[in-house]
XYZ file of C-alpha atoms in Angstrom:
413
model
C 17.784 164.702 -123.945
C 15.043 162.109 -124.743
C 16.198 158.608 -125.914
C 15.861 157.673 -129.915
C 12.036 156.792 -130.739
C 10.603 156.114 -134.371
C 8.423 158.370 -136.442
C 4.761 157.796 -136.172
C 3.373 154.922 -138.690
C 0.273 153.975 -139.930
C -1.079 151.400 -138.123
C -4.824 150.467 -138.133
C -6.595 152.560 -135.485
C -8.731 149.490 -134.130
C -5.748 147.378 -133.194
C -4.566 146.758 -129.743
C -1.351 147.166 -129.015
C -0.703 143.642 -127.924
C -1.603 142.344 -130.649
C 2.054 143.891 -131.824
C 4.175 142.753 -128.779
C 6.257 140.453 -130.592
C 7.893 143.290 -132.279
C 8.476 145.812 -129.732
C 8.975 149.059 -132.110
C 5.882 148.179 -133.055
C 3.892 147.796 -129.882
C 5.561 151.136 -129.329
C 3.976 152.362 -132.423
C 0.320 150.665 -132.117
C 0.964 152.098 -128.346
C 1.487 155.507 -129.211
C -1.684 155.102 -131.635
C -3.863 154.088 -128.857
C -3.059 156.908 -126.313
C -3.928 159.530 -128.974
C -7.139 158.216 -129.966
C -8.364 157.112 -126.134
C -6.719 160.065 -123.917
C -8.644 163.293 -124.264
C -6.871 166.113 -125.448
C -8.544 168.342 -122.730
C -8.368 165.940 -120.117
C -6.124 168.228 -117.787
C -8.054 171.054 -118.306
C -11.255 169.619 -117.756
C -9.967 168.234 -114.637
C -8.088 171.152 -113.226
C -9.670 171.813 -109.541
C -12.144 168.863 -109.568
C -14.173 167.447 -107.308
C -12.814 164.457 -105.297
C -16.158 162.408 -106.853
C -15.192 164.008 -110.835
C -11.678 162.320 -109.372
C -12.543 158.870 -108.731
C -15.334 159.252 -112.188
C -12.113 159.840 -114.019
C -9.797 157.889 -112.493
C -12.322 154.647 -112.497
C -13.110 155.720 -116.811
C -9.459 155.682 -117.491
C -8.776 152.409 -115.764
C -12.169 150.922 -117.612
C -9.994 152.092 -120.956
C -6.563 150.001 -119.671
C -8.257 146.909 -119.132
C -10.378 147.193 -122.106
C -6.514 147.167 -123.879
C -5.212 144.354 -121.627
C -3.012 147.217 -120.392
C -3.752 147.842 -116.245
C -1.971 144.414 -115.477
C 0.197 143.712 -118.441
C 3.126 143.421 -116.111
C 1.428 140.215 -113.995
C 2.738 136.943 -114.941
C 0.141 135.322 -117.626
C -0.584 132.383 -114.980
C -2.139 134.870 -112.743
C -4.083 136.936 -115.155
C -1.388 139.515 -116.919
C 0.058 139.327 -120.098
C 3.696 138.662 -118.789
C 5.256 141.064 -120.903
C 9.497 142.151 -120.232
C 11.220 144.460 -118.479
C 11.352 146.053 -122.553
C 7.814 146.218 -123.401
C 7.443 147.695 -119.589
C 9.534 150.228 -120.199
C 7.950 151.402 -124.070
C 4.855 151.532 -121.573
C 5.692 154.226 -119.364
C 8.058 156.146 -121.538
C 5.166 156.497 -123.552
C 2.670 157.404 -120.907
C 4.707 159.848 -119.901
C 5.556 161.180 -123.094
C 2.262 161.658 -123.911
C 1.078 162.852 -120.785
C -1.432 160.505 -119.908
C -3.392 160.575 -116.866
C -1.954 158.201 -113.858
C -4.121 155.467 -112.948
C -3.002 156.842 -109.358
C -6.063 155.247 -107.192
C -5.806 151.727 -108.264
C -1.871 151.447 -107.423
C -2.478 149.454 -104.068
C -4.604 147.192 -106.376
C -1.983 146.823 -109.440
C 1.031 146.811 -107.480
C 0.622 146.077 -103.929
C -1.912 143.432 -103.954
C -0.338 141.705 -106.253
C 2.925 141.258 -105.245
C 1.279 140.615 -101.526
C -0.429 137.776 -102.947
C 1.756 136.110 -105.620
C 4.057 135.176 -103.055
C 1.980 134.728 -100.039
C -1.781 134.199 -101.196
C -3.837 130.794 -101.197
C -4.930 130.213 -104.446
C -8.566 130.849 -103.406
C -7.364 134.151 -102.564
C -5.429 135.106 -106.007
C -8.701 133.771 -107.661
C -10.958 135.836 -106.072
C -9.236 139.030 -105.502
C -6.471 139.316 -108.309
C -9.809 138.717 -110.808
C -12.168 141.281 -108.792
C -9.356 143.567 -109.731
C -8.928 142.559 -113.744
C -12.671 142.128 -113.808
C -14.514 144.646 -111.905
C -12.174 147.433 -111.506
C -11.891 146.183 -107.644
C -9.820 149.490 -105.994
C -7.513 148.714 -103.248
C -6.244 150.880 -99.799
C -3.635 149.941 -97.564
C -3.886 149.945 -93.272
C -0.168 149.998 -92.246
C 0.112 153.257 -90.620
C -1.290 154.658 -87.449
C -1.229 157.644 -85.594
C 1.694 156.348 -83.179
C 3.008 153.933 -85.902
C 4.406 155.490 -88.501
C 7.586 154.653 -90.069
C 8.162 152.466 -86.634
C 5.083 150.274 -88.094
C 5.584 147.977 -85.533
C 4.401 149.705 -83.009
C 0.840 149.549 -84.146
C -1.798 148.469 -81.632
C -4.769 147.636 -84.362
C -5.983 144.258 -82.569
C -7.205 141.138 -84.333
C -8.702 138.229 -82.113
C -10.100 135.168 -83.462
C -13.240 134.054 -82.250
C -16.130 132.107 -83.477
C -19.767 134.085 -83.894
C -22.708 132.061 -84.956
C -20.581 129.506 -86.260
C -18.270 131.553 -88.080
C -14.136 131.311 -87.492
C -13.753 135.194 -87.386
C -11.244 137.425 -86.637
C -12.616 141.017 -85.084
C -10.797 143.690 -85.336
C -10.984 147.141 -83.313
C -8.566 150.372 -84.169
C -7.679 152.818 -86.342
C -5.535 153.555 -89.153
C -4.134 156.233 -90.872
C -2.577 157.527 -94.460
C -4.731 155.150 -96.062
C -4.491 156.228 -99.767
C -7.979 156.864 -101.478
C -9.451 154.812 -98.879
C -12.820 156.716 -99.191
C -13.186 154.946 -102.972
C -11.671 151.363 -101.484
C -13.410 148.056 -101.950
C -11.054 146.728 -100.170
C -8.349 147.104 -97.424
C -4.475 145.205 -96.893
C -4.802 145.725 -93.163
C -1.673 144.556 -90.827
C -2.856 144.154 -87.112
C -1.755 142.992 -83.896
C -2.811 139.156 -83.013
C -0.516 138.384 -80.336
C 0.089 140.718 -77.440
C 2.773 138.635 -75.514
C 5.516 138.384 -78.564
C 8.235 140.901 -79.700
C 6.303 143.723 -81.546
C 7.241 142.350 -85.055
C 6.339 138.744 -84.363
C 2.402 139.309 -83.127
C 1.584 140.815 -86.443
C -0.835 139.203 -88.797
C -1.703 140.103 -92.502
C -5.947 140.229 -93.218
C -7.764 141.522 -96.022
C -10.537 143.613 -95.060
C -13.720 144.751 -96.882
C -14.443 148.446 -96.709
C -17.845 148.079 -96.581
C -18.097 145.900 -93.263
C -19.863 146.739 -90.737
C -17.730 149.174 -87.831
C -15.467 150.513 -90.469
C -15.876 154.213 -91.081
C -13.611 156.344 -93.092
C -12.654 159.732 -92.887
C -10.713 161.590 -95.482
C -7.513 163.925 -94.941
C -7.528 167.133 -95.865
C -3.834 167.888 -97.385
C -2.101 171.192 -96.905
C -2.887 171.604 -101.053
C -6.820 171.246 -100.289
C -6.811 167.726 -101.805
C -7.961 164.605 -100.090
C -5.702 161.742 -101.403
C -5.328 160.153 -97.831
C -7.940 158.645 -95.255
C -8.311 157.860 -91.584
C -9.928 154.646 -91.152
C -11.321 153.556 -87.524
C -12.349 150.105 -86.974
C -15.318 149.226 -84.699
C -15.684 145.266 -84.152
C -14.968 144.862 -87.747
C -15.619 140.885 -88.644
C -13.037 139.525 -90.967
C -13.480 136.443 -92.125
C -10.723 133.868 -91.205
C -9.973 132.952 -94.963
C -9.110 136.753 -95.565
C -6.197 135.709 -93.390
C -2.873 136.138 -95.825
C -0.464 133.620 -94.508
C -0.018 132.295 -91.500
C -0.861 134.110 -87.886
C 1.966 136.255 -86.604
C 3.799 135.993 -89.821
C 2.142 139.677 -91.075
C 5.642 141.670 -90.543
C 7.721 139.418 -93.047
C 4.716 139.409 -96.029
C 4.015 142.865 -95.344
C 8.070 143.607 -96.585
C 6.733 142.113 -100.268
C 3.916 145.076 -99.845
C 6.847 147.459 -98.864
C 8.877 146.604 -101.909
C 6.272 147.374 -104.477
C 5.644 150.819 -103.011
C 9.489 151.798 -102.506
C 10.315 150.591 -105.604
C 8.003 149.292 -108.684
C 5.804 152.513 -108.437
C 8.731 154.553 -108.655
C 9.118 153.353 -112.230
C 5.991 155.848 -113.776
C 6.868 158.523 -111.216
C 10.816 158.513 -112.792
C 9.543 158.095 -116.310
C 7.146 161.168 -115.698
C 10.096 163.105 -114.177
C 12.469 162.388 -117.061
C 9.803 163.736 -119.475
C 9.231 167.206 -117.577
C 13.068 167.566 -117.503
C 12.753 167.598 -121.709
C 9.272 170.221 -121.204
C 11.592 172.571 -118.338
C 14.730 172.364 -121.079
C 11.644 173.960 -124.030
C 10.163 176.570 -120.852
C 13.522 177.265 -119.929
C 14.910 178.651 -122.922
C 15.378 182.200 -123.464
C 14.213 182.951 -119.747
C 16.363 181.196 -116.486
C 18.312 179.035 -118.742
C 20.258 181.989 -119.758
C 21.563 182.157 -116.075
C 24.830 180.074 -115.512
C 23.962 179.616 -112.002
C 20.978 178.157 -112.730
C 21.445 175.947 -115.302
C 24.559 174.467 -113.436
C 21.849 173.437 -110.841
C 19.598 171.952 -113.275
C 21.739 170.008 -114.835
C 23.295 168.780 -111.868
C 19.773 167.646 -111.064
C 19.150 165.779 -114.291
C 22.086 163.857 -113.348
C 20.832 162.430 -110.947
C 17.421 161.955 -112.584
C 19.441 159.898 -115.265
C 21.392 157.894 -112.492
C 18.126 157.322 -110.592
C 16.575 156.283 -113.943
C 19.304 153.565 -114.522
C 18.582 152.346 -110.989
C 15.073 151.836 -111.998
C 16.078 149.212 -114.953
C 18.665 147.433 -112.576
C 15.979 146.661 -110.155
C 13.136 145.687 -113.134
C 15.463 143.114 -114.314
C 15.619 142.055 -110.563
C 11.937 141.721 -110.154
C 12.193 139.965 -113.680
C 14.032 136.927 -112.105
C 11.927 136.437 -109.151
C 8.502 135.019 -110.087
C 7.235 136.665 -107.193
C 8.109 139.940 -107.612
C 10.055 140.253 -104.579
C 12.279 143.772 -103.733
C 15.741 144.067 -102.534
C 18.025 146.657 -101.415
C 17.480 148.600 -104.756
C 14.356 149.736 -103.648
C 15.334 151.547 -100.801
C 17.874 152.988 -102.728
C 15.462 154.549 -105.682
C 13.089 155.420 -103.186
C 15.470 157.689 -101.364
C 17.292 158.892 -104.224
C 13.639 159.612 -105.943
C 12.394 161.248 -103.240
C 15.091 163.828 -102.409
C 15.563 164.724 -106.062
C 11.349 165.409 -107.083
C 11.672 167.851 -103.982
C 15.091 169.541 -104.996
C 13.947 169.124 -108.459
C 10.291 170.848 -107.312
C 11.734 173.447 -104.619
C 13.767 174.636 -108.042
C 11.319 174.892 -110.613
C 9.222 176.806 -107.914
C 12.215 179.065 -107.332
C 13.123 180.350 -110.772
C 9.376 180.095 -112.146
C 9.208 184.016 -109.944
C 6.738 185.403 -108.177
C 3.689 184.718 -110.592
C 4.184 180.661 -109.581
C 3.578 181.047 -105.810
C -0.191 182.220 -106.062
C -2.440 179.550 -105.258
C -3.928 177.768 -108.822
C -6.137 175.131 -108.651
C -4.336 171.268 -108.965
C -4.626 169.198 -112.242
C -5.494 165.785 -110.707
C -4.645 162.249 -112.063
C -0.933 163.900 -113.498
C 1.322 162.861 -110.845
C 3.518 165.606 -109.177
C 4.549 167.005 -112.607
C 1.678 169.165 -113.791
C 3.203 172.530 -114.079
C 1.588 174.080 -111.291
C 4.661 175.357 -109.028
C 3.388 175.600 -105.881
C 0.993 172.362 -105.699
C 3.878 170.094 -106.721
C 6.118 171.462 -104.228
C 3.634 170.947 -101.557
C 3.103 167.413 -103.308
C 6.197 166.367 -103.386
C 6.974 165.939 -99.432
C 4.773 162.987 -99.719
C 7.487 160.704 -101.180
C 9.551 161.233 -98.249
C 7.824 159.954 -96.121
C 5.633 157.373 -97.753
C 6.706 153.682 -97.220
C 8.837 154.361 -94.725
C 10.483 158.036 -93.900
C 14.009 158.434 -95.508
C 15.086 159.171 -91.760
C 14.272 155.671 -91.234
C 15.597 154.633 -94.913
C 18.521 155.537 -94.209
C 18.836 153.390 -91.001
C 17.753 150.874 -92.533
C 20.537 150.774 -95.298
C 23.150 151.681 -92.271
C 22.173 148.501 -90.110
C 20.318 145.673 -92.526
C 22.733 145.987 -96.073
C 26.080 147.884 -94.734
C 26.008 145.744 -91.196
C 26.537 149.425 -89.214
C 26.051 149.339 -85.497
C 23.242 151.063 -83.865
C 23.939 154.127 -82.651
């Protein structure tokens, strides 16, 4: 079920794979030659059940390897630091990622993704300059505070207060909350923190947009403990946290519209790997499969109907790439919410049925393979897992209102 690729060459082990992006079978090639020879062939075993701190080691050594290559922000436009490369060499990427099994660069998605397309089309250039480089250049890892414990999907509700003052001479902004769902916010440098600057307007219009350095004084972070033991998510309570008033992103009150180009990256862009990664473990289920459930009708009926709509929601992924290809900024649109409900309905039908027909042996507990996405094999912890994408960036309850009352024009009920 895989698409066409060509054979393995013989192309010189020290080159980089850009240096072969002109030709794109054979960046795919030099690609393919640089994932064997820098991926550990263990990797998943050695990092089966890890500590949270072997986590971030890895996760922090496998990101050092992407930059090294020029890889981690390949996809940013080449005046802002990336290597501008197309929706095709994009795609050669993460089909090979995933074919190879590759670990996910998983904790520094806020800072490849989200940040970026935050600031590309609402940063000052002092800001892009400082921040887009700290990423490139020092491995800079990013967390997000939208979400609070009575804010949720109806973000904006949240009551995370900014005021602006001026202490010793400094134009400040000091902040006092909490947040919540803050992915790996225990490793963050930094924070993309929404919070309320104007009491007296509608809730979305008081919102502002800061950037917030984990490491200020008054900000103390707790992590989550997830119903599969993991810790991917933090609380984060804020104490008469200082921000400086340059960390402002855009103009005060403005936060709800610029936090929508946030939104878009995380409904939408991030999908891409997860799909890729899916589409992959469809081919691996098809080799398990054989000689075992595949022989029952029943079931394969209902796998196949699945990788339908994998395929469909794959095809969704490419219309909305060449989307984000003609808007320099890297804006979303409706597509997003589309992929991001489709997505997140199938990996749990998808999950729920690999955990059904796997038997009995896959519902004892087995310690999770960290950095792999929600595709590692291990029944039960991707099942768990996989409620996660229904409700990050906005529960699919609230999708789905969304698409009923901002792109068909339904009434509200």
């Amino acid at each position: 079920m895989t698409d066409t690729i060509p054979a393995p060459s013989t192309i010189e082990q020290t080159e980089s794979p850009l240096a072969f992006k002109e030709d794109l079978g054979a960046f795919r090639l030099a690609l393919r030659s640089w994932i064997e020879r820098t991926v550990p062939k263990d990797w998943r075993e050695r990092h089966c059940g890890g500590t949270a701190e072997e986590f971030a080691r890895f996760q922090r050594w496998w990101f050092d390897q992407l930059r090294a290559a020029r890889l981690a922000n390949s996809h940013w436009p080449v005046e802002w630091g990336g290597e501008g490369l197309s929706l095709a060499h994009r795609i050669v990427i993460f089909e090979e990622m995933a074919r190879a099994q590759a670990p996910s660069a998983e904790m520094f998605v806020i800072s490849l993704y989200h940040l970026p397309a935050t600031l590309f089309a609402h940063g000052t250039a002092a800001q892009r300059e400082r921040f887009l480089n700290g990423v490139v250049e020092q491995g800079e890892v990013w967390a997000q505070g939208f979400s609070e414990p009575n804010a949720g999907s109806d973000l904006a509700s949240l009551r995370t207060r900014a005021e602006r003052k001026t202490i010793d001479g400094r134009d400040v902004y000091v902040v006092n909350g909490q947040k919540t769902w803050s992915s790996f916010g225990m490793f963050a440098d930094w924070y993309l923190l929404l919070a309320r600057t104007d009491l007296t307007a509608r809730k979305q219009a008081g919102i502002s947009y800061f950037i917030m350095d984990m490491r200020a004084p008054g900000v103390t972070v707790r992590p989550i403990r997830q119903i599969t033991g993991e810790s991917e998510f933090a609380e984060v309570f804020l104490d008469n946290v200082e921000i400086p008033a340059e960390n402002l992103i855009g103009k005060e009150n403005e936060g709800w519209s610029i936090a929508q180009s946030t939104l878009a990256a995380e409904r939408g862009l991030i999908i891409f790997e997860a799909v890729e990664r899916m589409a992959i473990a469809f081919e691996r289920e098809v080799e398990m499969g054989r000689g075992t459930w595949m022989k029952d009708t029943a079931y394969l009926r209902e796998f196949s109907a699945l990788y339908v709509k994998m395929k469909s929601i794959r095809l969704l992924v490419r219309r909305m790439l060449k989307e984000v290809e003609r808007d320099p900024h890297m804006g979303g649109s409706e597509t997003a919410t589309y992929i991001k409900l489709g997505f997140a309905v199938l990996l749990q039908a998808y999950n729920e049925f690999m955990l059904r027909v796997s038997g009995f042996d896959a519902q004892f507990e087995k310690p999770a393979i960290r950095s792999a996405g929600h595709h590692t094999a291990n029944r039960f912890v991707d099942y768990l897992s996989s409620y996660s994408w229904t409700i990050s960036g906005g529960s699919n309850e609230i999708m789905r209102n969304v698409v009923a009352e901002r792109i068909l024009g339904l009434p509200r009920g």
